[in-house]
Every structure is written in structure tokens, then in C-alpha cells.
mmCIF file of C-alpha atoms in Angstrom:
data_model
loop_
_atom_site.group_PDB
_atom_site.id
_atom_site.type_symbol
_atom_site.label_atom_id
_atom_site.label_comp_id
_atom_site.label_asym_id
_atom_site.label_seq_id
_atom_site.Cartn_x
_atom_site.Cartn_y
_atom_site.Cartn_z
ATOM 1 C CA MET G 1 -37.125 -27.290 8.241
ATOM 2 C CA PHE G 2 -39.083 -24.269 9.488
ATOM 3 C CA ALA G 3 -39.652 -25.415 13.071
ATOM 4 C CA SER G 4 -37.022 -23.055 14.465
ATOM 5 C CA ILE G 5 -38.555 -19.894 13.013
ATOM 6 C CA LEU G 6 -42.328 -20.510 13.202
ATOM 7 C CA ARG G 7 -44.483 -19.884 16.238
ATOM 8 C CA ALA G 8 -45.833 -22.983 17.947
ATOM 9 C CA ASP G 9 -49.428 -22.052 17.082
ATOM 10 C CA THR G 10 -48.735 -21.625 13.348
ATOM 11 C CA PRO G 11 -51.069 -23.830 11.272
ATOM 12 C CA ALA G 12 -49.340 -26.983 10.084
ATOM 13 C CA SER G 13 -50.546 -26.260 6.561
ATOM 14 C CA VAL G 14 -48.325 -23.160 6.444
ATOM 15 C CA ALA G 15 -45.144 -25.174 6.989
ATOM 16 C CA ILE G 16 -46.276 -27.742 4.440
ATOM 17 C CA GLN G 17 -46.946 -25.032 1.852
ATOM 18 C CA LEU G 18 -43.546 -23.465 2.515
ATOM 19 C CA ASP G 19 -41.819 -26.776 1.902
ATOM 20 C CA LEU G 20 -43.604 -27.017 -1.442
ATOM 21 C CA ILE G 21 -42.206 -23.687 -2.729
ATOM 22 C CA PRO G 22 -39.662 -24.542 -5.467
ATOM 23 C CA GLY G 23 -36.105 -23.668 -4.513
ATOM 24 C CA ILE G 24 -37.010 -22.445 -1.020
ATOM 25 C CA ALA G 25 -33.892 -24.088 0.424
ATOM 26 C CA ASP G 26 -31.660 -22.220 -2.030
ATOM 27 C CA PRO G 27 -30.230 -19.124 -0.292
ATOM 28 C CA GLU G 28 -30.015 -17.359 -3.679
ATOM 29 C CA ASN G 29 -33.741 -17.763 -4.314
ATOM 30 C CA PRO G 30 -35.017 -14.177 -4.783
ATOM 31 C CA GLU G 31 -38.433 -15.146 -3.358
ATOM 32 C CA ASN G 32 -37.077 -15.961 0.093
ATOM 33 C CA GLY G 33 -37.103 -12.359 1.274
ATOM 34 C CA ALA G 34 -40.773 -12.048 0.378
ATOM 35 C CA VAL G 35 -41.563 -15.326 2.167
ATOM 36 C CA ILE G 36 -39.893 -14.190 5.387
ATOM 37 C CA ALA G 37 -41.659 -10.815 5.171
ATOM 38 C CA MET G 38 -45.016 -12.571 4.710
ATOM 39 C CA LEU G 39 -44.463 -14.774 7.760
ATOM 40 C CA GLU G 40 -43.481 -11.755 9.828
ATOM 41 C CA ASP G 41 -46.549 -9.761 8.741
ATOM 42 C CA ALA G 42 -48.817 -12.696 9.557
ATOM 43 C CA GLY G 43 -47.333 -13.018 13.027
ATOM 44 C CA TRP G 44 -46.149 -16.568 12.440
ATOM 45 C CA LEU G 45 -42.457 -15.962 13.150
ATOM 46 C CA SER G 46 -41.146 -16.829 16.601
ATOM 47 C CA PRO G 47 -40.052 -13.865 18.773
ATOM 48 C CA ASN G 48 -36.369 -14.605 18.180
ATOM 49 C CA PRO G 49 -36.175 -16.489 14.895
ATOM 50 C CA VAL G 50 -32.808 -18.115 14.337
ATOM 51 C CA GLY G 51 -31.260 -20.791 12.219
ATOM 52 C CA VAL G 52 -33.241 -21.173 9.054
ATOM 53 C CA ILE G 53 -33.640 -17.443 8.333
ATOM 54 C CA GLY G 54 -29.895 -17.099 7.911
ATOM 55 C CA SER G 55 -29.846 -19.934 5.391
ATOM 56 C CA LEU G 56 -32.948 -18.756 3.540
ATOM 57 C CA LEU G 57 -31.929 -15.145 3.004
ATOM 58 C CA TYR G 58 -29.084 -14.751 0.565
ATOM 59 C CA GLU G 59 -26.616 -12.166 1.852
ATOM 60 C CA LEU G 60 -24.695 -10.443 -0.883
ATOM 61 C CA PRO G 61 -20.960 -10.318 -0.146
ATOM 62 C CA LYS G 62 -19.681 -6.950 0.957
ATOM 63 C CA PRO G 63 -18.200 -5.080 -1.983
ATOM 64 C CA PRO G 64 -14.434 -4.542 -1.820
ATOM 65 C CA PRO G 65 -13.399 -1.124 -0.494
ATOM 66 C CA SER G 66 -13.213 1.579 -3.133
ATOM 67 C CA MET G 67 -13.294 5.350 -3.536
ATOM 68 C CA VAL G 68 -13.691 8.045 -6.173
ATOM 69 C CA VAL G 69 -10.340 9.742 -6.791
ATOM 70 C CA LEU G 70 -11.254 12.337 -9.421
ATOM 71 C CA ARG G 71 -14.412 14.314 -8.759
ATOM 72 C CA SER G 72 -14.290 16.185 -12.025
ATOM 73 C CA ALA G 73 -16.574 19.128 -12.668
ATOM 74 C CA LEU G 74 -16.366 18.255 -16.372
ATOM 75 C CA ARG G 75 -18.776 15.769 -17.885
ATOM 76 C CA VAL G 76 -17.299 13.168 -20.189
ATOM 77 C CA SER G 77 -19.861 14.143 -22.832
ATOM 78 C CA GLU G 78 -18.365 17.604 -23.098
ATOM 79 C CA VAL G 79 -15.887 18.201 -25.896
ATOM 80 C CA GLY G 80 -13.284 19.579 -23.504
ATOM 81 C CA ALA G 81 -13.545 16.586 -21.203
ATOM 82 C CA LYS G 82 -13.243 14.140 -24.091
ATOM 83 C CA LYS G 83 -10.106 15.902 -25.247
ATOM 84 C CA VAL G 84 -8.591 15.717 -21.764
ATOM 85 C CA TRP G 85 -9.361 12.018 -21.354
ATOM 86 C CA LYS G 86 -8.010 11.230 -24.813
ATOM 87 C CA GLU G 87 -4.796 13.125 -24.147
ATOM 88 C CA PHE G 88 -4.325 11.484 -20.748
ATOM 89 C CA GLU G 89 -5.718 8.066 -21.548
ATOM 90 C CA GLY G 90 -6.569 5.907 -18.557
ATOM 91 C CA TYR G 91 -7.143 8.642 -16.003
ATOM 92 C CA GLU G 92 -10.892 8.712 -16.652
ATOM 93 C CA ALA G 93 -11.109 5.401 -14.766
ATOM 94 C CA LEU G 94 -10.192 7.287 -11.592
ATOM 95 C CA SER G 95 -13.421 9.281 -11.884
ATOM 96 C CA GLY G 96 -15.320 6.069 -11.120
ATOM 97 C CA LEU G 97 -14.896 3.702 -8.191
ATOM 98 C CA THR G 98 -11.210 2.895 -7.768
ATOM 99 C CA HIS G 99 -10.168 -0.186 -5.815
ATOM 100 C CA LEU G 100 -8.601 0.124 -2.362
ATOM 101 C CA ALA G 101 -6.245 -2.659 -1.242
ATOM 102 C CA ALA G 102 -7.712 -4.311 1.838
ATOM 103 C CA MET G 103 -6.386 -3.974 5.357
ATOM 104 C CA PRO G 104 -3.933 -6.799 6.164
ATOM 105 C CA ASP G 105 -4.155 -8.601 9.471
ATOM 106 C CA PRO G 106 -2.159 -6.281 11.787
ATOM 107 C CA ASP G 107 -0.639 -9.145 13.784
ATOM 108 C CA GLU G 108 0.510 -11.025 10.682
ATOM 109 C CA TYR G 109 1.817 -7.759 9.233
ATOM 110 C CA ARG G 110 3.856 -7.137 12.379
ATOM 111 C CA THR G 111 5.245 -10.679 12.354
ATOM 112 C CA ASP G 112 6.275 -10.500 8.692
ATOM 113 C CA LEU G 113 8.059 -7.173 9.089
ATOM 114 C CA ARG G 114 9.790 -8.149 12.321
ATOM 115 C CA SER G 115 11.114 -11.347 10.759
ATOM 116 C CA ALA G 116 12.675 -9.317 7.923
ATOM 117 C CA PHE G 117 13.859 -6.394 10.093
ATOM 118 C CA PRO G 118 14.489 -7.704 13.618
ATOM 119 C CA TRP G 119 16.583 -4.635 14.483
ATOM 120 C CA CYS G 120 13.502 -2.449 13.817
ATOM 121 C CA SER G 121 11.110 -4.292 16.135
ATOM 122 C CA GLU G 122 10.122 -1.222 18.162
ATOM 123 C CA ILE G 123 9.199 0.986 15.211
ATOM 124 C CA ILE G 124 7.465 -1.943 13.494
ATOM 125 C CA ASP G 125 5.306 -2.346 16.598
ATOM 126 C CA ASP G 126 4.375 1.340 16.265
ATOM 127 C CA ILE G 127 3.513 0.922 12.581
ATOM 128 C CA ALA G 128 1.449 -2.223 13.150
ATOM 129 C CA GLY G 129 -0.231 -0.487 16.071
ATOM 130 C CA GLU G 130 -1.558 2.152 13.684
ATOM 131 C CA LEU G 131 -3.122 -0.609 11.583
ATOM 132 C CA SER G 132 -4.595 -2.286 14.659
ATOM 133 C CA LEU G 133 -6.291 0.948 15.680
ATOM 134 C CA ALA G 134 -7.595 1.565 12.158
ATOM 135 C CA ALA G 135 -8.943 -1.990 11.929
ATOM 136 C CA ARG G 136 -10.600 -1.654 15.335
ATOM 137 C CA LEU G 137 -12.354 1.519 14.167
ATOM 138 C CA GLY G 138 -13.632 -0.153 11.006
ATOM 139 C CA ARG G 139 -11.317 1.037 8.251
ATOM 140 C CA PRO G 140 -11.474 -1.659 5.548
ATOM 141 C CA HIS G 141 -8.378 -0.630 3.577
ATOM 142 C CA PHE G 142 -4.654 -0.263 4.186
ATOM 143 C CA ALA G 143 -3.451 3.231 5.064
ATOM 144 C CA LEU G 144 -0.736 4.598 7.307
ATOM 145 C CA PRO G 145 -0.204 8.091 8.695
ATOM 146 C CA PRO G 146 2.768 9.946 7.159
ATOM 147 C CA LEU G 147 6.008 8.446 8.467
ATOM 148 C CA LEU G 148 9.490 9.959 8.592
ATOM 149 C CA LEU G 149 12.137 7.237 8.924
ATOM 150 C CA VAL G 150 15.362 8.715 10.269
ATOM 151 C CA GLY G 151 18.684 6.913 10.453
ATOM 152 C CA ARG G 152 22.208 6.570 9.133
ATOM 153 C CA SER G 153 22.832 5.653 5.512
ATOM 154 C CA GLY G 154 22.527 1.952 4.822
ATOM 155 C CA VAL G 155 20.399 0.916 7.816
ATOM 156 C CA GLY G 156 17.564 -0.286 5.575
ATOM 157 C CA LYS G 157 15.103 2.632 5.583
ATOM 158 C CA SER G 158 14.137 2.383 1.906
ATOM 159 C CA ARG G 159 13.950 -1.398 1.945
ATOM 160 C CA LEU G 160 11.758 -1.256 5.040
ATOM 161 C CA ALA G 161 9.384 1.084 3.192
ATOM 162 C CA ARG G 162 9.324 -1.281 0.213
ATOM 163 C CA CYS G 163 8.533 -4.262 2.435
ATOM 164 C CA MET G 164 5.827 -2.282 4.227
ATOM 165 C CA ALA G 165 4.105 -1.969 0.863
ATOM 166 C CA GLY G 166 4.876 -5.536 -0.200
ATOM 167 C CA TYR G 167 3.429 -7.186 2.895
ATOM 168 C CA ALA G 168 0.312 -5.019 2.544
ATOM 169 C CA ARG G 169 0.061 -5.881 -1.179
ATOM 170 C CA VAL G 170 -0.184 -2.248 -2.262
ATOM 171 C CA PRO G 171 1.681 -0.575 -5.160
ATOM 172 C CA PHE G 172 5.013 0.969 -4.246
ATOM 173 C CA THR G 173 7.225 3.569 -5.827
ATOM 174 C CA GLN G 174 10.101 5.645 -4.556
ATOM 175 C CA LEU G 175 11.390 9.066 -5.461
ATOM 176 C CA SER G 176 14.683 10.628 -4.434
ATOM 177 C CA ALA G 177 14.425 14.199 -3.206
ATOM 178 C CA GLY G 178 18.173 14.502 -2.727
ATOM 179 C CA GLY G 179 19.352 17.473 -4.762
ATOM 180 C CA ALA G 180 15.974 17.869 -6.503
ATOM 181 C CA SER G 181 15.819 21.442 -7.813
ATOM 182 C CA ASP G 182 12.058 21.460 -8.364
ATOM 183 C CA SER G 183 8.896 19.514 -7.582
ATOM 184 C CA ARG G 184 7.966 18.276 -11.061
ATOM 185 C CA ALA G 185 8.816 14.625 -10.395
ATOM 186 C CA LEU G 186 6.199 14.632 -7.641
ATOM 187 C CA ALA G 187 3.699 17.309 -8.678
ATOM 188 C CA GLY G 188 3.761 16.705 -12.430
ATOM 189 C CA THR G 189 3.550 19.589 -14.885
ATOM 190 C CA ALA G 190 0.748 21.961 -15.802
ATOM 191 C CA ARG G 191 -1.353 21.365 -18.883
ATOM 192 C CA GLY G 192 -0.109 23.406 -21.810
ATOM 193 C CA TRP G 193 3.433 22.076 -21.692
ATOM 194 C CA ALA G 194 4.323 19.656 -24.473
ATOM 195 C CA SER G 195 5.373 17.062 -21.899
ATOM 196 C CA ALA G 196 2.551 17.657 -19.409
ATOM 197 C CA TYR G 197 1.811 14.818 -16.985
ATOM 198 C CA PRO G 198 -0.253 14.484 -13.781
ATOM 199 C CA CYS G 199 1.193 14.162 -10.289
ATOM 200 C CA LEU G 200 3.008 10.990 -9.250
ATOM 201 C CA PRO G 201 0.260 9.593 -6.960
ATOM 202 C CA LEU G 202 -2.312 9.780 -9.779
ATOM 203 C CA THR G 203 0.131 8.161 -12.194
ATOM 204 C CA ILE G 204 0.598 5.218 -9.817
ATOM 205 C CA MET G 205 -3.155 4.953 -9.235
ATOM 206 C CA ARG G 206 -3.835 4.874 -12.971
ATOM 207 C CA THR G 207 -1.142 2.244 -13.561
ATOM 208 C CA TYR G 208 -2.410 -0.177 -10.910
ATOM 209 C CA ASN G 209 -6.052 0.956 -10.572
ATOM 210 C CA ILE G 210 -5.529 1.080 -6.807
ATOM 211 C CA ALA G 211 -6.151 4.268 -4.834
ATOM 212 C CA ASN G 212 -3.988 3.520 -1.782
ATOM 213 C CA PRO G 213 -0.393 3.015 -2.928
ATOM 214 C CA LEU G 214 2.598 3.578 -0.672
ATOM 215 C CA LEU G 215 4.993 6.272 -1.885
ATOM 216 C CA CYS G 216 8.493 6.649 -0.475
ATOM 217 C CA VAL G 217 10.331 9.967 -0.816
ATOM 218 C CA GLU G 218 13.998 9.389 -0.046
ATOM 219 C CA GLU G 219 16.522 11.874 1.339
ATOM 220 C CA ILE G 220 13.932 14.534 2.037
ATOM 221 C CA ASP G 221 16.502 16.275 4.244
ATOM 222 C CA LYS G 222 18.663 16.870 1.159
ATOM 223 C CA ALA G 223 15.961 18.468 -1.018
ATOM 224 C CA ALA G 224 16.800 21.861 -2.506
ATOM 225 C CA ASP G 225 15.386 24.796 -0.561
ATOM 226 C CA SER G 226 14.819 27.159 -3.493
ATOM 227 C CA ARG G 227 11.217 28.035 -4.361
ATOM 228 C CA HIS G 228 12.143 29.143 -7.895
ATOM 229 C CA ASN G 229 10.556 26.107 -9.575
ATOM 230 C CA GLY G 230 8.600 24.813 -6.603
ATOM 231 C CA ARG G 231 9.905 23.035 -3.510
ATOM 232 C CA ILE G 232 9.168 19.347 -3.168
ATOM 233 C CA SER G 233 8.532 19.894 0.557
ATOM 234 C CA ASP G 234 5.758 22.387 -0.214
ATOM 235 C CA VAL G 235 4.054 19.907 -2.545
ATOM 236 C CA LEU G 236 4.349 17.155 0.045
ATOM 237 C CA LEU G 237 2.674 19.383 2.624
ATOM 238 C CA THR G 238 -0.467 19.587 0.494
ATOM 239 C CA MET G 239 -0.399 15.884 -0.378
ATOM 240 C CA ILE G 240 0.039 14.419 3.106
ATOM 241 C CA ASP G 241 -2.106 16.803 5.154
ATOM 242 C CA PRO G 242 -5.577 15.192 5.439
ATOM 243 C CA ALA G 243 -7.348 18.531 5.033
ATOM 244 C CA THR G 244 -5.731 19.294 1.666
ATOM 245 C CA ALA G 245 -5.065 15.761 0.397
ATOM 246 C CA ARG G 246 -8.783 15.188 -0.192
ATOM 247 C CA GLN G 247 -8.929 18.155 -2.552
ATOM 248 C CA TYR G 248 -5.463 18.210 -4.107
ATOM 249 C CA TYR G 249 -5.662 20.217 -7.330
ATOM 250 C CA ASP G 250 -3.781 18.573 -10.179
ATOM 251 C CA GLU G 251 -2.590 21.250 -12.604
ATOM 252 C CA CYS G 252 -2.287 18.832 -15.490
ATOM 253 C CA LEU G 253 -5.792 17.366 -15.317
ATOM 254 C CA GLN G 254 -7.075 20.700 -13.953
ATOM 255 C CA MET G 255 -9.372 19.107 -11.420
ATOM 256 C CA PRO G 256 -9.299 18.151 -7.729
ATOM 257 C CA ALA G 257 -8.100 14.687 -6.763
ATOM 258 C CA ASP G 258 -8.567 12.748 -3.542
ATOM 259 C CA LEU G 259 -5.132 11.557 -2.376
ATOM 260 C CA SER G 260 -6.229 10.844 1.190
ATOM 261 C CA ALA G 261 -5.736 7.066 0.913
ATOM 262 C CA VAL G 262 -2.071 7.314 -0.132
ATOM 263 C CA SER G 263 0.479 6.197 2.480
ATOM 264 C CA TRP G 264 3.630 8.314 2.634
ATOM 265 C CA VAL G 265 7.035 7.253 3.944
ATOM 266 C CA LEU G 266 9.818 9.842 3.946
ATOM 267 C CA THR G 267 13.431 8.993 4.739
ATOM 268 C CA ALA G 268 16.200 11.200 6.096
ATOM 269 C CA ASN G 269 19.604 10.966 7.717
ATOM 270 C CA ASN G 270 18.996 14.055 9.849
ATOM 271 C CA ALA G 271 15.495 14.974 11.006
ATOM 272 C CA GLU G 272 16.582 18.499 11.927
ATOM 273 C CA ARG G 273 17.235 19.280 8.270
ATOM 274 C CA VAL G 274 13.693 18.375 7.247
ATOM 275 C CA ASP G 275 11.280 21.272 6.743
ATOM 276 C CA PRO G 276 9.766 21.883 10.227
ATOM 277 C CA LEU G 277 6.201 22.072 8.902
ATOM 278 C CA LEU G 278 6.645 18.796 7.046
ATOM 279 C CA ARG G 279 8.318 17.120 10.007
ATOM 280 C CA ALA G 280 5.460 18.200 12.272
ATOM 281 C CA ARG G 281 2.965 16.362 10.059
ATOM 282 C CA CYS G 282 4.877 13.072 10.168
ATOM 283 C CA ARG G 283 5.349 10.357 12.729
ATOM 284 C CA VAL G 284 9.130 10.456 13.259
ATOM 285 C CA LEU G 285 10.664 6.990 13.756
ATOM 286 C CA GLU G 286 14.358 6.354 14.425
ATOM 287 C CA VAL G 287 15.715 3.379 12.463
ATOM 288 C CA PRO G 288 18.601 1.742 14.370
ATOM 289 C CA ARG G 289 21.618 0.111 12.808
ATOM 290 C CA PRO G 290 21.487 -3.688 12.431
ATOM 291 C CA ARG G 291 23.733 -5.646 14.775
ATOM 292 C CA PRO G 292 26.178 -8.478 13.941
ATOM 293 C CA GLU G 293 23.611 -11.136 14.867
ATOM 294 C CA HIS G 294 21.383 -9.865 12.058
ATOM 295 C CA PHE G 295 23.849 -10.943 9.348
ATOM 296 C CA GLY G 296 21.806 -13.995 8.336
ATOM 297 C CA VAL G 297 18.580 -12.008 8.000
ATOM 298 C CA ILE G 298 20.276 -9.353 5.869
ATOM 299 C CA MET G 299 21.943 -11.982 3.684
ATOM 300 C CA THR G 300 18.560 -13.617 3.120
ATOM 301 C CA GLY G 301 16.949 -10.272 2.330
ATOM 302 C CA VAL G 302 19.481 -9.094 -0.249
ATOM 303 C CA THR G 303 19.490 -12.541 -1.873
ATOM 304 C CA GLU G 304 15.693 -12.505 -2.180
ATOM 305 C CA ASP G 305 15.840 -8.980 -3.616
ATOM 306 C CA VAL G 306 18.172 -10.116 -6.408
ATOM 307 C CA ALA G 307 16.010 -13.156 -7.152
ATOM 308 C CA LEU G 308 12.919 -10.935 -7.299
ATOM 309 C CA GLU G 309 14.681 -8.489 -9.625
ATOM 310 C CA PHE G 310 15.413 -11.248 -12.149
ATOM 311 C CA GLY G 311 12.173 -13.149 -11.586
ATOM 312 C CA VAL G 312 13.884 -16.367 -10.511
ATOM 313 C CA ALA G 313 13.963 -18.556 -7.424
ATOM 314 C CA VAL G 314 16.707 -18.042 -4.856
ATOM 315 C CA SER G 315 17.962 -21.530 -5.686
ATOM 316 C CA ASP G 316 18.595 -20.390 -9.277
ATOM 317 C CA LEU G 317 21.186 -17.798 -8.199
ATOM 318 C CA PRO G 318 24.907 -18.633 -8.337
ATOM 319 C CA GLU G 319 26.116 -20.214 -5.113
ATOM 320 C CA LEU G 320 28.558 -18.051 -3.180
ATOM 321 C CA PRO G 321 31.755 -19.735 -1.940
ATOM 322 C CA GLY G 322 31.843 -20.241 1.818
ATOM 323 C CA GLU G 323 34.968 -18.129 2.254
ATOM 324 C CA ILE G 324 33.262 -15.163 0.562
ATOM 325 C CA VAL G 325 30.262 -15.449 2.863
ATOM 326 C CA GLU G 326 32.503 -15.620 5.932
ATOM 327 C CA SER G 327 34.478 -12.600 4.732
ATOM 328 C CA MET G 328 31.235 -10.650 4.384
ATOM 329 C CA ARG G 329 30.155 -11.809 7.827
ATOM 330 C CA SER G 330 33.415 -10.608 9.370
ATOM 331 C CA GLY G 331 33.239 -7.230 7.631
ATOM 332 C CA PHE G 332 29.664 -6.724 8.735
ATOM 333 C CA ALA G 333 30.416 -7.708 12.331
ATOM 334 C CA ALA G 334 33.372 -5.307 12.426
ATOM 335 C CA GLY G 335 31.164 -2.439 11.292
ATOM 336 C CA ASP G 336 33.005 -2.038 7.986
ATOM 337 C CA LEU G 337 29.816 -2.648 5.965
ATOM 338 C CA ASN G 338 26.399 -1.083 6.312
ATOM 339 C CA ALA G 339 23.353 -2.755 4.765
ATOM 340 C CA ARG G 340 23.656 -0.829 1.491
ATOM 341 C CA GLN G 341 27.370 -1.596 1.097
ATOM 342 C CA PHE G 342 26.581 -5.184 2.003
ATOM 343 C CA ALA G 343 24.092 -5.386 -0.889
ATOM 344 C CA VAL G 344 26.665 -3.975 -3.333
ATOM 345 C CA LEU G 345 29.324 -6.445 -2.194
ATOM 346 C CA HIS G 346 26.820 -9.300 -2.360
ATOM 347 C CA ARG G 347 25.982 -8.452 -5.968
ATOM 348 C CA ARG G 348 29.650 -8.312 -6.934
ATOM 349 C CA ALA G 349 30.128 -11.709 -5.324
ATOM 350 C CA LEU G 350 27.211 -13.099 -7.354
ATOM 351 C CA ILE G 351 28.752 -11.729 -10.563
ATOM 352 C CA ALA G 352 32.094 -13.343 -9.708
ATOM 353 C CA ALA G 353 30.356 -16.637 -8.896
ATOM 354 C CA ALA G 354 28.480 -16.560 -12.221
ATOM 355 C CA ARG G 355 31.747 -16.029 -14.092
ATOM 356 C CA ALA G 356 33.368 -18.887 -12.191
ATOM 357 C CA GLU G 357 30.471 -21.189 -13.107
ATOM 358 C CA LYS G 358 30.822 -20.269 -16.774
ATOM 359 C CA LEU G 359 34.578 -20.937 -16.761
ATOM 360 C CA ALA G 360 34.008 -24.267 -15.039
ATOM 361 C CA ARG G 361 31.533 -25.326 -17.735
ATOM 362 C CA ASN G 362 33.978 -24.391 -20.487
#
């Protein structure tokens, strides 16, 4: 057993004695490290030992990626800290190691997204390219640079963001900035208010115990510009910039939080209406409109979305009459329906089909 790691002039009695050690062939045997060290000190190991050493030394699996989100200056033993943790139950877990969802295979990620959004193949290649670079440089967890998806209403920007999170198996939430008069939905509220709550990224992290969710802020070009109660664009600037994201100060918990692992996707119809400073910190990607040949893919996508919403299989949904499907196909090909309108019409058709099934049973 030890021929491949012992020098040729090692006494035969040494190999015999090694074979007599109980459990020596078990890679989890804690004595194996000491045995190998002894052989090395005695000069009995071959110059390039291979084979058996790998099987004798038990290698602990690499721990999953994790990070500390809350680096609180308060100690949990302090009365003030205990009061904070009790009031905001669950957030204390973020002061320990918080799990990071692992990096998906970039090639598989690209394939999955392109199959669901074939009209977005170019921007998907850019997104997957970011993951390929990060994986090449050793990043073990999923993270994307801030993205600004720009395109007409109904081209699938929000659904693309949701699928980007889904295929990476990271938590996802979306927030509409359209018409928002303040930043509370994103930044939370300061402690002292009766309804105080931490910022949205920390809320998502606490809910899922994962430090690298994907957050989508929709219609950022329609956010209110008044600074009276805080602009959502100003808050985003501090959350997505790497220099400030690592030390984002949460006014509710009154401590710095590390938001650097959060992936941000912003959507807009018009990039020129997005705050210039915010736009400069994002990778701007133009989302094209799907073409008539993409009807089948879109039909599959909206059908799967409905099935997922109700927690059923696609086969459990009411079957749409062929003439309805063809009517939808014609409207889509003529440009009368965008992807969002298509989803609304599809749902109405499902409702009508469910009613027809009920009448048929009665």
C-alpha cells in the first residue's frame, strides 16, 4: 500500500508497522497526518510522493462562501444591543457568517437565459461574461455589477431580472420607483419611528439568510426628483457603489452594513431620464423587442409564470382553445401586443377557459 510514497531504501519493517496501524486506510483517521509527518521527518518519503498520501490525508470540504453583513460596534451582552435585537428579531444573525449563494456555471447560466429570452442574446452574453470573468478570478459566489436595462414597456425587462435571479438560485425582490415620493421603501426608516424598519436589502437578507440577493428597481427613470423626503436615486448611489456599499449605514439598526454582495438591476424606458451619477455607475444594456418568431417562447414563459404563481404543474392549467392561441399569435406578430399585454391577455384567456370547463362539468 505504501510503495508509492516510501523511498526504496526504507526498512521493510516500517511498511509492515504502518500496515498494522488500526484504521490507517481510513482517510478520516486523525492519526494519518502525524504518520505522514513522521515519515517526512525520518526521510523515508520519496522525493515526489503521490497516490497514497492523497487517500491517507482527509481533506475537509471547503466551507460554503459566506460573509459578515453587520459589523456592529455593540456587543450582544450590552443592554442596548439586546433591546435592538429583540425589537428587530432575526437581524442579529447577520452579525455572524451569512451564507452566499454559490456562483453558477457561467455557460449553463448563459444557455438557460438565452433559451428563455432569445431576443436578448447579446445582452445575456454580456451578463454571463461578467460571471465568467468573476469565476476565472476566483469569486466563489454569484454577484453582478449594477445593470441598467433600458427598453420599451413590455419587452420583458423585469421578467429577465427575475429569471437572472432564478437561474442563479438567489433571492429576488422588485421595487417600483415610478412616482415614488421618497426613499423609505428602499432605505427603511430611522429608529425612533413607531414603524421603524431596516433597509430593503437587509430585510431580504434576514428573510432568506443569504447575503447576495438580486434586487430589481423598476422605472427608475420615473422616480420623483424632490429631495424633501429623500430621493431613491441618492440612496441607490450609496448602495451600489462598491466604496460605500461595504459600509452602508442603516439608520434603523444604527450600524454599518456590508451590502457589497447584492446584485442590482434597474429598469427604465429612457436612459436619459435616469440620474446621470446613477447611470454612470451602471452597465447600460438595451433590451430589444421580441420578434414574431419568439411567440412560442413567450407563450411558454407566461404559462410557466402562472403555474409557478399557483404552485401547480403547467399541465394542471386550463387548456386554451386553438383559435384563442392563434388569435394571440396574430396579434403579437402584427405588433398589437407587447410581452406585458400578452401576459394580461393570456391570463384572461385562462380565466375564460376555466369558466368553460366548469360549465361543461355542470
